[in-house]
PDB file of C-alpha atoms and ligand atoms in Angstrom:
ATOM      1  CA  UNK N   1     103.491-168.431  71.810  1.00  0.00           C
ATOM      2  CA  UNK N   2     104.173-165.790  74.517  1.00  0.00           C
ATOM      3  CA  UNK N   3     104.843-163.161  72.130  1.00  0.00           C
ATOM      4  CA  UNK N   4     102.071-163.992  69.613  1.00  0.00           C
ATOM      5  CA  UNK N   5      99.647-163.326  72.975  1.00  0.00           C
ATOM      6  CA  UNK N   6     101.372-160.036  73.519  1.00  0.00           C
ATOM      7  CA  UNK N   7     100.907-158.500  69.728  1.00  0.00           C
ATOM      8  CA  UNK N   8      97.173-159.876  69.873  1.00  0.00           C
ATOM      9  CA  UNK N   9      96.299-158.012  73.321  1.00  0.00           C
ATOM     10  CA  UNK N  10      98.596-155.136  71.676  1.00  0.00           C
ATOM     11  CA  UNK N  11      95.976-154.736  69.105  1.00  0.00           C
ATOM     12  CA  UNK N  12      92.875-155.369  70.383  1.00  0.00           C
ATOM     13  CA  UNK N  13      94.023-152.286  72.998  1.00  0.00           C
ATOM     14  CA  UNK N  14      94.687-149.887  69.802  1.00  0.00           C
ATOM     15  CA  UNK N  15      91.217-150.837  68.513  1.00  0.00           C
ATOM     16  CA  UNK N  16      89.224-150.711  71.899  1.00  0.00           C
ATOM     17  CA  UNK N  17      91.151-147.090  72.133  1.00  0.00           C
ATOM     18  CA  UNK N  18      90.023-146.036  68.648  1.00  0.00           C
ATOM     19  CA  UNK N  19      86.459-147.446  68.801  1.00  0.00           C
ATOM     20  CA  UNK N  20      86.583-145.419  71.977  1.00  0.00           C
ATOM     21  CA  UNK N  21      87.490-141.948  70.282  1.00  0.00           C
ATOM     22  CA  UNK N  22      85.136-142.092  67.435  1.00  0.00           C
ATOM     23  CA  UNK N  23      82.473-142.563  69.937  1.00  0.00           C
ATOM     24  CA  UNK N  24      83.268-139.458  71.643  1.00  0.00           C
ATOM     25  CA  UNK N  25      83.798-137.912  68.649  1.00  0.00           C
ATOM     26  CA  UNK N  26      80.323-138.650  67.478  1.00  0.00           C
ATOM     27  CA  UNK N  27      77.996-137.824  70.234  1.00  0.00           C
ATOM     28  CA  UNK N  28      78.275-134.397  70.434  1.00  0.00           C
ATOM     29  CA  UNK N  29      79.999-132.809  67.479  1.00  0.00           C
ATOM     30  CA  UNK N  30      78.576-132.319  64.177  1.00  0.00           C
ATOM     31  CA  UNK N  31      81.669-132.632  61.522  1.00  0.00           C
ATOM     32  CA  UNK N  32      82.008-131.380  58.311  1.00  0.00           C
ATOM     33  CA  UNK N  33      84.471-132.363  56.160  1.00  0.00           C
ATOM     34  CA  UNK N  34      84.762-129.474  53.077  1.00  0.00           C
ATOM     35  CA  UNK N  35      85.265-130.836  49.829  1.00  0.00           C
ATOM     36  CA  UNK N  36      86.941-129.180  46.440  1.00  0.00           C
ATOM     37  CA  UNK N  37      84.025-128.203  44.018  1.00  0.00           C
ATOM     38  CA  UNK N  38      84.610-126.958  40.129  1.00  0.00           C
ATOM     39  CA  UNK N  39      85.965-122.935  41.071  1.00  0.00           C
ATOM     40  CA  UNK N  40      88.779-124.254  43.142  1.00  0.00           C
ATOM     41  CA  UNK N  41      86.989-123.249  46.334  1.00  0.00           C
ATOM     42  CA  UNK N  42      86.139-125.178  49.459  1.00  0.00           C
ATOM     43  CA  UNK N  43      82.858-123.981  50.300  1.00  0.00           C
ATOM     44  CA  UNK N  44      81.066-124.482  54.071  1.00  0.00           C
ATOM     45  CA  UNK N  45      77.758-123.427  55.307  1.00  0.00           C
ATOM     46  CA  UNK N  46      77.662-122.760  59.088  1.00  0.00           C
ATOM     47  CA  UNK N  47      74.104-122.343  60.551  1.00  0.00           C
ATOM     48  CA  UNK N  48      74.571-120.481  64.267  1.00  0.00           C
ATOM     49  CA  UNK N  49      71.591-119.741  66.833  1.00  0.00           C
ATOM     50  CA  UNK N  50      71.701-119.337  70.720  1.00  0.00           C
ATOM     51  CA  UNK N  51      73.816-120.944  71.222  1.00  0.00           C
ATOM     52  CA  UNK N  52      75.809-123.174  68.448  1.00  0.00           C
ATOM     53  CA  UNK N  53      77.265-123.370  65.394  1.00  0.00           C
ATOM     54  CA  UNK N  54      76.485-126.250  63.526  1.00  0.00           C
ATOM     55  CA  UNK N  55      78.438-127.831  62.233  1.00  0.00           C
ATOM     56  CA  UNK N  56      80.992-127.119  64.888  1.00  0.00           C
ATOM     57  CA  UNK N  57      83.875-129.255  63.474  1.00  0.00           C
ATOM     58  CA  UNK N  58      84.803-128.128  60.122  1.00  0.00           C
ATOM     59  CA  UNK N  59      87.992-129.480  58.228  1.00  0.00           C
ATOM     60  CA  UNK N  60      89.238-128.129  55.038  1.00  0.00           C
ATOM     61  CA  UNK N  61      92.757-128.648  53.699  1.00  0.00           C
ATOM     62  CA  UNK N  62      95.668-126.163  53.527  1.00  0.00           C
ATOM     63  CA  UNK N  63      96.467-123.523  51.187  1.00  0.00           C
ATOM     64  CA  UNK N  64      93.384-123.605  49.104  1.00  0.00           C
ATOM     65  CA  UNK N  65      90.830-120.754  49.543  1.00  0.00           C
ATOM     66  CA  UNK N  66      88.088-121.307  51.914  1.00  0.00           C
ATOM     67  CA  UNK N  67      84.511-119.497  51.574  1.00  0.00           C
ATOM     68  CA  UNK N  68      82.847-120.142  54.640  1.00  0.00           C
ATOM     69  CA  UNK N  69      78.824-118.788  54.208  1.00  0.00           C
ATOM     70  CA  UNK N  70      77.470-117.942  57.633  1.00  0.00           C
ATOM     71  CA  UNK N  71      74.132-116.682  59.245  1.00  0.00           C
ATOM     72  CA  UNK N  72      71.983-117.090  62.414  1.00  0.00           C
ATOM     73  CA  UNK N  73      68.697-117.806  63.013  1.00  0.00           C
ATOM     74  CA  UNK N  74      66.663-114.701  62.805  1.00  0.00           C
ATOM     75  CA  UNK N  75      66.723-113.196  66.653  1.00  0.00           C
ATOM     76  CA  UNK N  76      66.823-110.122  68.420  1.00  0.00           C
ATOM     77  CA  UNK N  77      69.914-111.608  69.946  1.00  0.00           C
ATOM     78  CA  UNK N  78      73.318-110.181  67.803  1.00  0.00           C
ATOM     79  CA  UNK N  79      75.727-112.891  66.912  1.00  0.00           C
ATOM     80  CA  UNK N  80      79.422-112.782  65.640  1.00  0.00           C
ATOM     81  CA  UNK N  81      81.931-115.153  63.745  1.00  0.00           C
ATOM     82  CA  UNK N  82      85.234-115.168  65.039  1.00  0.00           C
ATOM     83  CA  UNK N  83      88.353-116.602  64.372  1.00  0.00           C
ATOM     84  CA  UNK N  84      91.722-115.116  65.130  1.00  0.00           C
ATOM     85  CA  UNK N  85      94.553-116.925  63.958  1.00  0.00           C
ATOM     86  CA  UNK N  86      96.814-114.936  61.418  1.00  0.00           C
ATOM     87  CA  UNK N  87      99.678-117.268  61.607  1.00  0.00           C
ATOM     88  CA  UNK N  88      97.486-119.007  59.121  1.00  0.00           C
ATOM     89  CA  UNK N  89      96.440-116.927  57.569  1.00  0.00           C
ATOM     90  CA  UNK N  90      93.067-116.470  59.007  1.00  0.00           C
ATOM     91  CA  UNK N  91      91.487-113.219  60.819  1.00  0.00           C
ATOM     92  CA  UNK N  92      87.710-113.222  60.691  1.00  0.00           C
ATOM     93  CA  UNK N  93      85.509-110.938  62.886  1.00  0.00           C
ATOM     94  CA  UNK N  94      82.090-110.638  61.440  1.00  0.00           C
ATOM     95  CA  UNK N  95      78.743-109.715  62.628  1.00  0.00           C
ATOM     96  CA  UNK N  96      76.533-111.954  61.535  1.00  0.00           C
ATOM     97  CA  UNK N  97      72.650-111.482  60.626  1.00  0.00           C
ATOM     98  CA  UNK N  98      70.165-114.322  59.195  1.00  0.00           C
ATOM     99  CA  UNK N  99      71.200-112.951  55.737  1.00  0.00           C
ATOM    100  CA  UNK N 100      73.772-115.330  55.169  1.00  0.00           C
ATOM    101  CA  UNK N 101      77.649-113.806  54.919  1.00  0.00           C
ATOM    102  CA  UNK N 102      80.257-114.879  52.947  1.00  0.00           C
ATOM    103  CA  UNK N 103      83.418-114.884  54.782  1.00  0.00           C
ATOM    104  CA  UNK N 104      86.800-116.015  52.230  1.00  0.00           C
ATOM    105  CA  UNK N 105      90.316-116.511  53.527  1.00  0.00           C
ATOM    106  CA  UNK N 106      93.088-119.133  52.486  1.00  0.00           C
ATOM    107  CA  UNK N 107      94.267-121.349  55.627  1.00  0.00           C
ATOM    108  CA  UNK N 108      98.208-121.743  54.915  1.00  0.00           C
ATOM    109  CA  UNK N 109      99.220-123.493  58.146  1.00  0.00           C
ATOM    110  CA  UNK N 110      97.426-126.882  59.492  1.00  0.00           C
ATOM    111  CA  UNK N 111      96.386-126.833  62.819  1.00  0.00           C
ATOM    112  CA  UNK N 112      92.877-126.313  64.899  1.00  0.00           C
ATOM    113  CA  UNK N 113      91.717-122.920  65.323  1.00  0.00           C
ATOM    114  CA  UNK N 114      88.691-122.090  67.309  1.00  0.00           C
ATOM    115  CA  UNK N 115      85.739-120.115  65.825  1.00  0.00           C
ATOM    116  CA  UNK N 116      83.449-118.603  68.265  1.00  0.00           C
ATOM    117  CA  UNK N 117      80.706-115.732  68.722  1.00  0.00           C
ATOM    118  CA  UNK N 118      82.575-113.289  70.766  1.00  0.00           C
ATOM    119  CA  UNK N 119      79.229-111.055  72.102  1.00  0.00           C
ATOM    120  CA  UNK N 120      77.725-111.312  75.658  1.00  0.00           C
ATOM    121  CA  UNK N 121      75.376-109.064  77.380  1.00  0.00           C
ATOM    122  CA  UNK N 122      76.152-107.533  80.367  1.00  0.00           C
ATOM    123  CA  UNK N 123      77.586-109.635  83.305  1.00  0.00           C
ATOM    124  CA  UNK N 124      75.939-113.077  81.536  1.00  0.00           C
ATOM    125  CA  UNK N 125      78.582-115.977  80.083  1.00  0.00           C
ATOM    126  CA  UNK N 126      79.629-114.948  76.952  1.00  0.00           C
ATOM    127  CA  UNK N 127      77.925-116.469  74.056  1.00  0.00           C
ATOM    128  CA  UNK N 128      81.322-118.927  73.171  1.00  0.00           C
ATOM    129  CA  UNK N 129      80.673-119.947  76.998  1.00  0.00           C
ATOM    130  CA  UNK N 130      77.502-121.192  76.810  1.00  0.00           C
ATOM    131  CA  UNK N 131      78.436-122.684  73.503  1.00  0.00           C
ATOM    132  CA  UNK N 132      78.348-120.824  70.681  1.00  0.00           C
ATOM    133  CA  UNK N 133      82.127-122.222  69.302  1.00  0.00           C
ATOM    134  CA  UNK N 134      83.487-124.811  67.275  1.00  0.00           C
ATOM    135  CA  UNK N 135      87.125-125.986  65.429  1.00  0.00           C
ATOM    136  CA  UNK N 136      88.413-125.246  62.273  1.00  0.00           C
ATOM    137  CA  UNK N 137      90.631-127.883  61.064  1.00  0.00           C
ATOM    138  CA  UNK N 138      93.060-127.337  58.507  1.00  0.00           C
ATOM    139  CA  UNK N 139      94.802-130.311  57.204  1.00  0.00           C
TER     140      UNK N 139
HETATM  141 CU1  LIG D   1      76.301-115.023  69.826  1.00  0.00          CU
END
């Protein structure tokens, strides 16, 4: 009776933890979960401005080639798309303009990766800082 008590509380901790996590995970990200269409691609359109990404949790799967289409809304302000992380296979520094860019590369190693504006003017936070950024998440 004792241990039947035990694996009850045991559970309803695991599912008070996970109801906790996808709450977090839901109020301030904006996921996006790439799919594989008919040319074999997986295909994601990122929308930045000053100062997001949206969405700015993108997951696509391993070793299948990724065409990410990017632009910004239209702004004296220059933007960039970055994402450094050639042990996967992925090395992206772009400008970026509201004339959307295609940017293609083929994740080979799962992980998270950050992508992030890198400009800033002057002495100001840099555009990542004040939260132009987001994950990549290759599964
Ligand atoms: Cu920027």
């Amino acid at each position: 009776m004792k241990d039947a008590l035990k694996i009850l509380l045991c559970c309803l901790g695991i599912v008070g933890y996970g109801t906790c996590r996808a709450d977090v995970t839901a109020s301030n990200e904006a996921a996006y979960r790439a799919t594989i269409v008919a040319d074999g691609m997986q295909h994601v359109r990122i929308e930045g401005g000053a100062y997001f990404f949206k969405p700015n949790r993108v997951i696509v799967k391993s070793n299948v080639p990724v065409e990410l289409t990017v632009s910004v809304s239209r702004s004296l302000i220059p933007h960039s798309f970055v994402i450094q992380a050639p042990e996967a296979g992925i090395a992206v520094d772009e400008s970026l303009s509201s004339q959307a860019k295609n940017i293609r590369f083929t994740p080979t190693v799962a992980g998270s990766y950050p992508f992030y504006c890198k400009n800033r003017l002057l002495f100001f936070d840099s555009h990542r800082e004040k939260g132009m950024e987001g994950m990549l998440v290759v599964e």
